[in-house]
Amino acid sequence: MDLQRLWERLISLLRDELEAEETDVWFSSARPLRLDAGKLYVEFGNGYYVDWVVHNYLAVMRELSPKVFDQPLDFVFEVADKHTGDEPRAVRPAHTGLNARQTFDTFVVGECNRLVHAASQAVVDRPAVAYNPLYIYGSTGLGKTHLMHAIGNEIARRHPKHRVVYVTTEDFVNEMINAIRAGKTEKVRARYRDEATVLLVDDIQFLQDKERTQEEFFHTFNALVAAGKQIVLTSDVEPKELTKLEPRLRTRFEAGLIADISAPDYETLRAILQHKAEEKGFTLPDDLAHAIAEVAQGNVRELEGVINRLSALERVFRQPLTLPFAREKLPMLFSTEASVVTVAAIIEAVAKFHNLKSADITGKKRTRALTDPRHVAMYVARVHTKMSFPELGREFGDRDHTTVQHGFRKVETELATDPDLAHQVRLIEQNLRLRTR
């Protein structure tokens, strides 16, 4: 049995399952020692790598092991030099969790994201000086995570002494929960408070309702800022909308720069489409790019899906892409029909946006935290369904039709003067794949 070859196959599966570049970093010093009684002994260069692999990779390695070794394995990790557990930072990876493909060079700038792009570059120029924290918010699929990785990649390139750590809030929460259960919170705290000089936290809205983790993140935030270290956060809403987050955290998020990223306009959509096509190695005709941009919803991830389908179309049929050809083979791509949506889906989307339950929207409580989202749901339902006010009243907890009518008109009036409300409604419509007005 060639243990090294089997080990390399396992790492290859890990790379397919997880982020390839990050996997290469954490297993760069690892080598298999022996396989004995269902246990694979693996040596690492230092204890820091072992801690990270145990927490982030071990479960997946166990799951994948039967595919390589024809049996489920347990793993025993050893350190090459037992005295290097507190090794100097210089031997640790310069960054963790970053996607090397998401850089400023691959980010298309338009009016919808010019401010946040400039702020991101300012953070790279002067980490922890320009804007700290930088808080980026906007709907799903508009490029928040791309910008965050671009910041991390560029800082790692231009400021090699910095150590950049990227983590999703979900992973941070899970890491803290596991550490608390195992009584190893100090190791996790050290990773974020002592090791990181630039901390990038994605989807911070998921920190809501996590009281113990909020407490840990509060102290982590304070420790990093006090030490002159940079923090970048992303969220789908601005800080004031995080109503289930401790006020002391919200105020700290608001202390830096809050920058929103909105759906791309027509010109930016075309630029993104052309850029993505170039990355895929084919030419997108102007009339085809125009037709797609006319019906696109503005979600950059969905645009990538469009480009993938067009690329596959060209490969399969082996003929140049043209607008008539694409219309014939992918008719749904150019459909101008609006999405069909139910009132229940609208209520659920509005509730999720405000971190509520659907029952809160249809319930009888009339606190401000509930009536404002309820009115928004009534407005969106009236605009995007064919239901009358009495029919909508029944959907919203058997309310009188005048109540729904009042909620609709209130939001309709406020939209003309309240840009934050307009942005909120637009995000909800985009999440439901509805055409915005």
CSV table of C-alpha atoms in Angstrom, one decimal:
chain,number,residue,atom,x,y,z
A,1,MET,CA,0.0,0.0,0.0
A,2,ASP,CA,1.4,3.4,-1.1
A,3,LEU,CA,0.4,5.5,1.9
A,4,GLN,CA,1.6,8.7,0.4
A,5,ARG,CA,-0.4,8.2,-2.8
A,6,LEU,CA,-3.6,7.4,-0.8
A,7,TRP,CA,-3.0,10.5,1.3
A,8,GLU,CA,-2.6,12.7,-1.8
A,9,ARG,CA,-5.9,11.3,-3.1
A,10,LEU,CA,-7.6,12.2,0.2
A,11,ILE,CA,-6.3,15.7,0.0
A,12,SER,CA,-7.5,15.9,-3.6
A,13,LEU,CA,-11.0,15.0,-2.4
A,14,LEU,CA,-10.7,17.6,0.3
A,15,ARG,CA,-9.8,20.2,-2.3
A,16,ASP,CA,-12.9,19.3,-4.4
A,17,GLU,CA,-15.1,19.4,-1.3
A,18,LEU,CA,-13.8,22.6,0.3
A,19,GLU,CA,-11.8,25.6,-0.9
A,20,ALA,CA,-8.8,24.4,-2.8
A,21,GLU,CA,-6.4,27.2,-2.1
A,22,GLU,CA,-7.1,27.2,1.7
A,23,THR,CA,-6.7,23.4,1.8
A,24,ASP,CA,-3.3,23.7,0.2
A,25,VAL,CA,-2.2,26.2,2.8
A,26,TRP,CA,-3.3,24.1,5.8
A,27,PHE,CA,-1.9,20.8,4.6
A,28,SER,CA,1.3,22.1,3.1
A,29,SER,CA,3.4,20.8,6.0
A,30,ALA,CA,1.4,17.5,6.5
A,31,ARG,CA,2.7,14.0,5.7
A,32,PRO,CA,1.3,10.6,6.6
A,33,LEU,CA,3.3,8.5,9.0
A,34,ARG,CA,1.6,5.2,9.3
A,35,LEU,CA,-1.8,3.5,9.2
A,36,ASP,CA,-2.5,1.3,12.3
A,37,ALA,CA,-5.7,-0.3,13.5
A,38,GLY,CA,-8.0,2.1,11.7
A,39,LYS,CA,-6.0,5.2,12.6
A,40,LEU,CA,-4.0,7.3,10.2
A,41,TYR,CA,-1.1,9.1,11.9
A,42,VAL,CA,-0.2,12.4,10.3
A,43,GLU,CA,2.6,14.7,11.1
A,44,PHE,CA,2.3,18.5,10.8
A,45,GLY,CA,5.0,21.2,11.0
A,46,ASN,CA,3.5,22.9,14.0
A,47,GLY,CA,0.6,22.8,16.5
A,48,TYR,CA,-1.2,25.8,15.1
A,49,TYR,CA,-1.9,23.9,11.8
A,50,VAL,CA,-3.1,20.9,13.9
A,51,ASP,CA,-5.6,23.0,15.8
A,52,TRP,CA,-7.0,24.5,12.7
A,53,VAL,CA,-7.3,21.2,10.8
A,54,VAL,CA,-8.9,19.5,13.8
A,55,HIS,CA,-11.6,22.1,14.0
A,56,ASN,CA,-12.2,22.8,10.3
A,57,TYR,CA,-11.3,19.6,8.4
A,58,LEU,CA,-11.4,16.6,10.7
A,59,ALA,CA,-15.1,15.8,10.3
A,60,VAL,CA,-14.9,15.9,6.5
A,61,MET,CA,-11.7,13.8,6.4
A,62,ARG,CA,-13.5,11.1,8.4
A,63,GLU,CA,-16.4,11.2,6.0
A,64,LEU,CA,-14.2,11.0,3.0
A,65,SER,CA,-11.8,8.3,4.3
A,66,PRO,CA,-13.8,5.2,3.2
A,67,LYS,CA,-13.7,6.5,-0.4
A,68,VAL,CA,-9.9,6.3,-0.3
A,69,PHE,CA,-9.0,3.6,2.3
A,70,ASP,CA,-12.1,1.4,1.9
A,71,GLN,CA,-12.8,1.8,5.6
A,72,PRO,CA,-13.7,4.7,7.9
A,73,LEU,CA,-10.6,6.1,9.6
A,74,ASP,CA,-9.8,8.1,12.7
A,75,PHE,CA,-6.9,10.5,12.5
A,76,VAL,CA,-4.1,11.2,14.9
A,77,PHE,CA,-2.2,14.3,14.3
A,78,GLU,CA,1.4,14.8,15.6
A,79,VAL,CA,3.7,17.8,15.6
A,80,ALA,CA,7.1,17.5,14.1
A,81,ASP,CA,8.7,19.6,16.9
A,82,LYS,CA,6.8,19.4,20.1
A,83,HIS,CA,8.4,22.7,21.3
A,84,THR,CA,7.0,24.8,18.5
A,85,GLY,CA,3.4,25.1,19.6
A,86,ASP,CA,4.0,28.8,20.3
A,87,GLU,CA,5.8,29.4,17.0
A,88,PRO,CA,6.3,33.0,15.9
A,89,ARG,CA,3.7,34.5,13.6
A,90,ALA,CA,6.1,34.6,10.7
A,91,VAL,CA,5.8,30.8,10.1
A,92,ARG,CA,2.0,30.9,10.0
A,93,PRO,CA,0.0,31.4,6.8
A,94,ALA,CA,-0.2,35.0,5.6
A,95,HIS,CA,-4.0,34.6,5.2
A,96,THR,CA,-6.7,32.0,5.7
A,97,GLY,CA,-10.0,31.4,4.0
A,98,LEU,CA,-9.5,33.8,1.1
A,99,ASN,CA,-10.6,33.0,-2.5
A,100,ALA,CA,-7.6,33.9,-4.7
A,101,ARG,CA,-9.8,34.4,-7.7
A,102,GLN,CA,-11.8,37.2,-6.1
A,103,THR,CA,-9.7,40.3,-6.5
A,104,PHE,CA,-10.1,44.0,-7.5
A,105,ASP,CA,-9.1,43.1,-11.0
A,106,THR,CA,-12.1,40.8,-11.4
A,107,PHE,CA,-14.6,43.2,-9.8
A,108,VAL,CA,-16.6,45.3,-12.3
A,109,VAL,CA,-17.1,48.9,-11.0
A,110,GLY,CA,-20.2,50.9,-11.8
A,111,GLU,CA,-22.4,53.6,-10.3
A,112,CYS,CA,-24.0,51.0,-8.1
A,113,ASN,CA,-20.8,50.1,-6.2
A,114,ARG,CA,-18.3,53.0,-6.9
A,115,LEU,CA,-18.4,54.3,-3.3
A,116,VAL,CA,-17.9,50.9,-1.6
A,117,HIS,CA,-15.2,50.0,-4.1
A,118,ALA,CA,-13.3,53.2,-3.3
A,119,ALA,CA,-13.8,52.6,0.4
A,120,SER,CA,-12.4,49.1,0.1
A,121,GLN,CA,-9.3,50.3,-1.7
A,122,ALA,CA,-8.8,53.0,1.0
A,123,VAL,CA,-8.8,50.2,3.6
A,124,VAL,CA,-6.1,48.4,1.6
A,125,ASP,CA,-4.1,51.6,1.4
A,126,ARG,CA,-4.3,52.2,5.1
A,127,PRO,CA,-5.5,49.2,7.1
A,128,ALA,CA,-7.1,50.2,10.4
A,129,VAL,CA,-6.7,53.9,9.6
A,130,ALA,CA,-9.0,54.7,6.8
A,131,TYR,CA,-12.3,53.1,7.9
A,132,ASN,CA,-12.5,50.8,10.8
A,133,PRO,CA,-14.7,48.9,10.7
A,134,LEU,CA,-15.8,49.0,7.1
A,135,TYR,CA,-19.4,47.7,7.0
A,136,ILE,CA,-20.7,46.7,3.5
A,137,TYR,CA,-24.3,45.8,3.1
A,138,GLY,CA,-26.7,44.9,0.3
A,139,SER,CA,-28.8,42.2,-1.2
A,140,THR,CA,-27.6,38.7,-2.0
A,141,GLY,CA,-25.4,38.2,-5.0
A,142,LEU,CA,-24.3,41.8,-5.6
A,143,GLY,CA,-20.6,41.4,-4.8
A,144,LYS,CA,-20.2,42.0,-1.1
A,145,THR,CA,-18.2,38.8,-0.5
A,146,HIS,CA,-16.1,39.4,-3.7
A,147,LEU,CA,-15.1,42.8,-2.4
A,148,MET,CA,-14.2,41.4,1.0
A,149,HIS,CA,-12.0,38.8,-0.5
A,150,ALA,CA,-10.5,41.4,-2.8
A,151,ILE,CA,-9.6,43.5,0.3
A,152,GLY,CA,-8.0,40.5,2.0
A,153,ASN,CA,-6.1,39.4,-1.1
A,154,GLU,CA,-4.7,42.8,-1.8
A,155,ILE,CA,-3.7,43.5,1.8
A,156,ALA,CA,-1.9,40.1,1.9
A,157,ARG,CA,-0.1,41.0,-1.3
A,158,ARG,CA,0.9,44.6,-0.4
A,159,HIS,CA,1.3,44.3,3.3
A,160,PRO,CA,3.0,40.9,3.9
A,161,LYS,CA,3.4,41.5,7.6
A,162,HIS,CA,-0.4,41.5,8.1
A,163,ARG,CA,-2.2,38.2,8.7
A,164,VAL,CA,-5.7,38.2,7.1
A,165,VAL,CA,-8.4,35.9,8.4
A,166,TYR,CA,-11.7,35.5,6.6
A,167,VAL,CA,-14.6,33.7,8.3
A,168,THR,CA,-18.3,33.5,7.8
A,169,THR,CA,-20.4,34.4,10.8
A,170,GLU,CA,-22.0,30.9,10.7
A,171,ASP,CA,-18.5,29.3,10.9
A,172,PHE,CA,-17.5,31.7,13.7
A,173,VAL,CA,-20.7,30.8,15.7
A,174,ASN,CA,-20.1,27.1,15.2
A,175,GLU,CA,-16.5,27.5,16.2
A,176,MET,CA,-17.4,29.3,19.4
A,177,ILE,CA,-20.1,26.8,20.3
A,178,ASN,CA,-17.7,23.8,19.8
A,179,ALA,CA,-15.0,25.6,21.8
A,180,ILE,CA,-17.3,26.4,24.7
A,181,ARG,CA,-18.4,22.7,24.8
A,182,ALA,CA,-14.8,21.5,24.7
A,183,GLY,CA,-13.6,24.2,27.2
A,184,LYS,CA,-11.2,25.5,24.6
A,185,THR,CA,-12.4,29.1,24.1
A,186,GLU,CA,-8.9,30.5,24.7
A,187,LYS,CA,-7.6,29.0,21.5
A,188,VAL,CA,-10.4,30.4,19.4
A,189,ARG,CA,-10.0,33.8,21.1
A,190,ALA,CA,-6.3,33.8,20.4
A,191,ARG,CA,-6.9,32.9,16.7
A,192,TYR,CA,-9.0,36.0,16.2
A,193,ARG,CA,-7.8,38.5,18.8
A,194,ASP,CA,-4.0,37.8,18.8
A,195,GLU,CA,-3.2,36.1,15.5
A,196,ALA,CA,-5.3,38.1,13.1
A,197,THR,CA,-4.3,41.6,12.1
A,198,VAL,CA,-7.1,41.9,9.5
A,199,LEU,CA,-10.4,40.2,10.3
A,200,LEU,CA,-13.1,39.8,7.6
A,201,VAL,CA,-16.5,38.6,8.8
A,202,ASP,CA,-19.1,37.7,6.2
A,203,ASP,CA,-22.9,37.8,6.8
A,204,ILE,CA,-22.8,39.4,10.3
A,205,GLN,CA,-26.6,39.4,10.4
A,206,PHE,CA,-26.4,35.8,11.5
A,207,LEU,CA,-24.9,36.8,14.8
A,208,GLN,CA,-28.4,37.9,15.9
A,209,ASP,CA,-30.0,35.8,18.7
A,210,LYS,CA,-26.7,34.3,19.5
A,211,GLU,CA,-26.2,35.9,22.9
A,212,ARG,CA,-23.0,34.0,24.0
A,213,THR,CA,-21.4,34.4,20.7
A,214,GLN,CA,-22.3,38.1,20.6
A,215,GLU,CA,-20.5,38.5,23.9
A,216,GLU,CA,-17.4,36.8,22.5
A,217,PHE,CA,-17.5,38.8,19.3
A,218,PHE,CA,-18.0,42.1,21.2
A,219,HIS,CA,-14.7,41.5,23.1
A,220,THR,CA,-12.9,40.3,20.0
A,221,PHE,CA,-14.1,43.5,18.1
A,222,ASN,CA,-12.8,45.7,20.9
A,223,ALA,CA,-9.5,43.9,21.3
A,224,LEU,CA,-8.8,44.2,17.5
A,225,VAL,CA,-9.7,47.8,17.3
A,226,ALA,CA,-7.8,48.7,20.4
A,227,ALA,CA,-4.7,46.9,18.9
A,228,GLY,CA,-5.0,48.9,15.7
A,229,LYS,CA,-6.2,46.0,13.6
A,230,GLN,CA,-8.7,46.2,10.7
A,231,ILE,CA,-12.2,44.8,10.7
A,232,VAL,CA,-14.4,44.4,7.6
A,233,LEU,CA,-18.0,43.2,7.9
A,234,THR,CA,-20.7,42.4,5.4
A,235,SER,CA,-24.4,42.1,5.9
A,236,ASP,CA,-27.7,42.0,3.9
A,237,VAL,CA,-29.0,45.0,5.9
A,238,GLU,CA,-27.5,48.1,7.5
A,239,PRO,CA,-26.7,48.0,11.2
A,240,LYS,CA,-29.9,49.7,12.5
A,241,GLU,CA,-31.9,46.9,10.9
A,242,LEU,CA,-30.1,44.3,13.1
A,243,THR,CA,-32.7,44.7,15.8
A,244,LYS,CA,-31.8,41.4,17.6
A,245,LEU,CA,-28.2,42.4,18.0
A,246,GLU,CA,-26.9,43.9,21.2
A,247,PRO,CA,-27.0,47.8,20.9
A,248,ARG,CA,-23.4,48.0,22.0
A,249,LEU,CA,-22.4,45.9,19.0
A,250,ARG,CA,-24.6,47.9,16.6
A,251,THR,CA,-23.0,51.2,17.7
A,252,ARG,CA,-19.6,49.8,17.1
A,253,PHE,CA,-20.5,48.7,13.6
A,254,GLU,CA,-21.8,52.3,13.0
A,255,ALA,CA,-18.6,53.9,14.2
A,256,GLY,CA,-16.8,53.2,10.9
A,257,LEU,CA,-18.0,53.6,7.4
A,258,ILE,CA,-21.3,52.1,6.3
A,259,ALA,CA,-21.4,51.6,2.6
A,260,ASP,CA,-24.2,50.0,0.6
A,261,ILE,CA,-23.9,48.0,-2.7
A,262,SER,CA,-27.0,48.1,-4.8
A,263,ALA,CA,-28.1,46.2,-7.9
A,264,PRO,CA,-26.1,47.0,-11.0
A,265,ASP,CA,-27.6,49.4,-13.6
A,266,TYR,CA,-27.9,48.6,-17.3
A,267,GLU,CA,-24.4,49.8,-18.2
A,268,THR,CA,-22.8,47.9,-15.3
A,269,LEU,CA,-24.8,44.7,-16.1
A,270,ARG,CA,-23.4,44.8,-19.7
A,271,ALA,CA,-19.9,45.3,-18.4
A,272,ILE,CA,-20.2,42.4,-16.0
A,273,LEU,CA,-21.6,40.2,-18.7
A,274,GLN,CA,-18.7,41.0,-21.1
A,275,HIS,CA,-16.1,40.6,-18.3
A,276,LYS,CA,-17.5,37.2,-17.3
A,277,ALA,CA,-17.6,36.1,-20.9
A,278,GLU,CA,-14.0,37.0,-21.4
A,279,GLU,CA,-13.1,35.0,-18.3
A,280,LYS,CA,-14.8,32.0,-19.9
A,281,GLY,CA,-12.9,32.5,-23.1
A,282,PHE,CA,-15.7,33.5,-25.5
A,283,THR,CA,-17.0,36.6,-27.2
A,284,LEU,CA,-20.5,37.9,-26.2
A,285,PRO,CA,-22.0,39.9,-29.2
A,286,ASP,CA,-23.3,43.4,-28.3
A,287,ASP,CA,-26.9,42.7,-29.2
A,288,LEU,CA,-26.9,39.5,-27.1
A,289,ALA,CA,-25.4,41.3,-24.1
A,290,HIS,CA,-28.0,44.1,-24.6
A,291,ALA,CA,-30.9,41.6,-24.7
A,292,ILE,CA,-29.7,39.8,-21.5
A,293,ALA,CA,-29.1,43.1,-19.6
A,294,GLU,CA,-32.6,44.3,-20.5
A,295,VAL,CA,-34.2,41.4,-18.7
A,296,ALA,CA,-31.6,40.6,-16.0
A,297,GLN,CA,-32.5,41.0,-12.3
A,298,GLY,CA,-29.1,42.3,-11.3
A,299,ASN,CA,-27.9,39.4,-9.2
A,300,VAL,CA,-24.2,38.9,-10.2
A,301,ARG,CA,-24.3,35.2,-9.2
A,302,GLU,CA,-27.2,34.7,-11.6
A,303,LEU,CA,-25.3,36.5,-14.3
A,304,GLU,CA,-22.5,34.0,-13.8
A,305,GLY,CA,-25.1,31.3,-14.3
A,306,VAL,CA,-26.2,32.9,-17.5
A,307,ILE,CA,-22.7,33.1,-18.8
A,308,ASN,CA,-22.1,29.4,-17.9
A,309,ARG,CA,-25.2,28.4,-19.9
A,310,LEU,CA,-24.1,30.4,-22.9
A,311,SER,CA,-20.6,29.0,-22.7
A,312,ALA,CA,-22.1,25.4,-22.6
A,313,LEU,CA,-24.3,26.3,-25.5
A,314,GLU,CA,-21.4,27.3,-27.6
A,315,ARG,CA,-19.4,24.2,-26.7
A,316,VAL,CA,-22.2,21.7,-27.3
A,317,PHE,CA,-23.4,23.1,-30.6
A,318,ARG,CA,-20.0,24.3,-31.8
A,319,GLN,CA,-21.2,27.4,-33.4
A,320,PRO,CA,-20.8,31.1,-32.6
A,321,LEU,CA,-23.2,32.7,-30.2
A,322,THR,CA,-25.8,35.0,-31.8
A,323,LEU,CA,-28.9,36.5,-30.4
A,324,PRO,CA,-31.3,34.4,-32.6
A,325,PHE,CA,-29.4,31.2,-31.7
A,326,ALA,CA,-29.5,32.0,-28.0
A,327,ARG,CA,-33.2,32.9,-28.1
A,328,GLU,CA,-34.0,29.6,-29.8
A,329,LYS,CA,-32.0,27.4,-27.4
A,330,LEU,CA,-32.6,29.3,-24.2
A,331,PRO,CA,-36.0,31.0,-24.5
A,332,MET,CA,-36.5,31.3,-20.8
A,333,LEU,CA,-33.4,33.4,-20.5
A,334,PHE,CA,-35.2,36.3,-22.3
A,335,SER,CA,-38.6,36.0,-20.7
A,336,THR,CA,-40.0,39.3,-19.7
A,337,GLU,CA,-42.7,37.8,-17.6
A,338,ALA,CA,-42.6,38.8,-14.0
A,339,SER,CA,-42.2,36.0,-11.4
A,340,VAL,CA,-45.4,34.7,-9.9
A,341,VAL,CA,-45.3,35.0,-6.1
A,342,THR,CA,-47.7,34.2,-3.4
A,343,VAL,CA,-48.7,36.4,-0.4
A,344,ALA,CA,-47.3,33.7,1.9
A,345,ALA,CA,-43.9,34.0,0.1
A,346,ILE,CA,-43.9,37.7,0.4
A,347,ILE,CA,-44.8,37.6,4.1
A,348,GLU,CA,-42.0,35.0,4.7
A,349,ALA,CA,-39.5,37.2,2.7
A,350,VAL,CA,-40.3,40.3,4.7
A,351,ALA,CA,-40.2,38.4,8.0
A,352,LYS,CA,-36.8,36.9,7.1
A,353,PHE,CA,-35.5,40.4,6.1
A,354,HIS,CA,-36.3,41.7,9.5
A,355,ASN,CA,-35.4,38.6,11.4
A,356,LEU,CA,-39.0,37.9,12.4
A,357,LYS,CA,-41.3,35.0,11.9
A,358,SER,CA,-44.2,34.9,9.4
A,359,ALA,CA,-46.5,34.7,12.4
A,360,ASP,CA,-45.2,38.0,13.6
A,361,ILE,CA,-46.4,39.7,10.4
A,362,THR,CA,-49.8,38.1,10.4
A,363,GLY,CA,-50.2,38.3,14.2
A,364,LYS,CA,-52.2,40.8,16.3
A,365,LYS,CA,-49.3,42.6,18.1
A,366,ARG,CA,-48.9,46.2,17.0
A,367,THR,CA,-45.5,47.3,18.2
A,368,ARG,CA,-43.5,49.5,15.8
A,369,ALA,CA,-41.0,46.7,15.2
A,370,LEU,CA,-43.9,44.7,13.7
A,371,THR,CA,-46.2,47.2,12.1
A,372,ASP,CA,-43.6,48.7,9.8
A,373,PRO,CA,-42.6,45.3,8.3
A,374,ARG,CA,-46.2,44.4,8.1
A,375,HIS,CA,-47.0,47.5,6.1
A,376,VAL,CA,-44.2,46.8,3.8
A,377,ALA,CA,-45.5,43.2,3.2
A,378,MET,CA,-48.9,44.6,2.5
A,379,TYR,CA,-47.4,47.1,0.0
A,380,VAL,CA,-45.4,44.4,-1.8
A,381,ALA,CA,-48.3,42.0,-1.9
A,382,ARG,CA,-50.7,44.6,-3.3
A,383,VAL,CA,-48.2,45.6,-6.0
A,384,HIS,CA,-47.1,42.1,-7.1
A,385,THR,CA,-50.3,40.1,-6.8
A,386,LYS,CA,-53.8,40.5,-8.3
A,387,MET,CA,-55.5,40.3,-4.9
A,388,SER,CA,-58.0,42.9,-3.7
A,389,PHE,CA,-57.7,44.6,-0.4
A,390,PRO,CA,-60.3,42.3,1.2
A,391,GLU,CA,-58.5,39.2,-0.1
A,392,LEU,CA,-55.2,40.5,1.3
A,393,GLY,CA,-56.9,41.2,4.6
A,394,ARG,CA,-57.7,37.6,4.9
A,395,GLU,CA,-54.1,36.7,4.1
A,396,PHE,CA,-52.8,39.0,6.8
A,397,GLY,CA,-54.5,37.4,9.7
A,398,ASP,CA,-58.2,38.2,8.8
A,399,ARG,CA,-57.7,41.9,9.0
A,400,ASP,CA,-60.2,44.4,7.7
A,401,HIS,CA,-59.5,45.6,4.2
A,402,THR,CA,-59.2,49.2,5.4
A,403,THR,CA,-56.2,48.1,7.5
A,404,VAL,CA,-54.4,46.7,4.5
A,405,GLN,CA,-55.3,49.7,2.4
A,406,HIS,CA,-53.9,52.0,5.1
A,407,GLY,CA,-50.6,50.0,5.2
A,408,PHE,CA,-50.3,50.1,1.4
A,409,ARG,CA,-50.9,53.8,1.1
A,410,LYS,CA,-48.6,54.6,4.0
A,411,VAL,CA,-45.7,52.8,2.4
A,412,GLU,CA,-46.5,54.2,-1.1
A,413,THR,CA,-46.4,57.7,0.3
A,414,GLU,CA,-43.2,57.3,2.3
A,415,LEU,CA,-41.3,55.7,-0.6
A,416,ALA,CA,-41.2,59.1,-2.3
A,417,THR,CA,-39.2,60.7,0.5
A,418,ASP,CA,-37.5,57.8,2.4
A,419,PRO,CA,-34.6,56.3,0.4
A,420,ASP,CA,-33.9,53.8,3.2
A,421,LEU,CA,-37.4,52.4,2.9
A,422,ALA,CA,-37.1,52.4,-0.9
A,423,HIS,CA,-33.9,50.4,-0.7
A,424,GLN,CA,-35.5,48.0,1.7
A,425,VAL,CA,-38.4,47.3,-0.6
A,426,ARG,CA,-36.1,46.9,-3.6
A,427,LEU,CA,-34.0,44.3,-1.7
A,428,ILE,CA,-37.1,42.3,-0.7
A,429,GLU,CA,-38.4,42.4,-4.3
A,430,GLN,CA,-35.0,41.3,-5.6
A,431,ASN,CA,-34.9,38.4,-3.1
A,432,LEU,CA,-38.3,37.3,-4.4
A,433,ARG,CA,-37.0,37.7,-8.0
A,434,LEU,CA,-39.7,40.3,-8.7
A,435,ARG,CA,-39.3,43.2,-11.0
A,436,THR,CA,-38.7,46.4,-9.1
A,437,ARG,CA,-40.7,49.5,-9.9
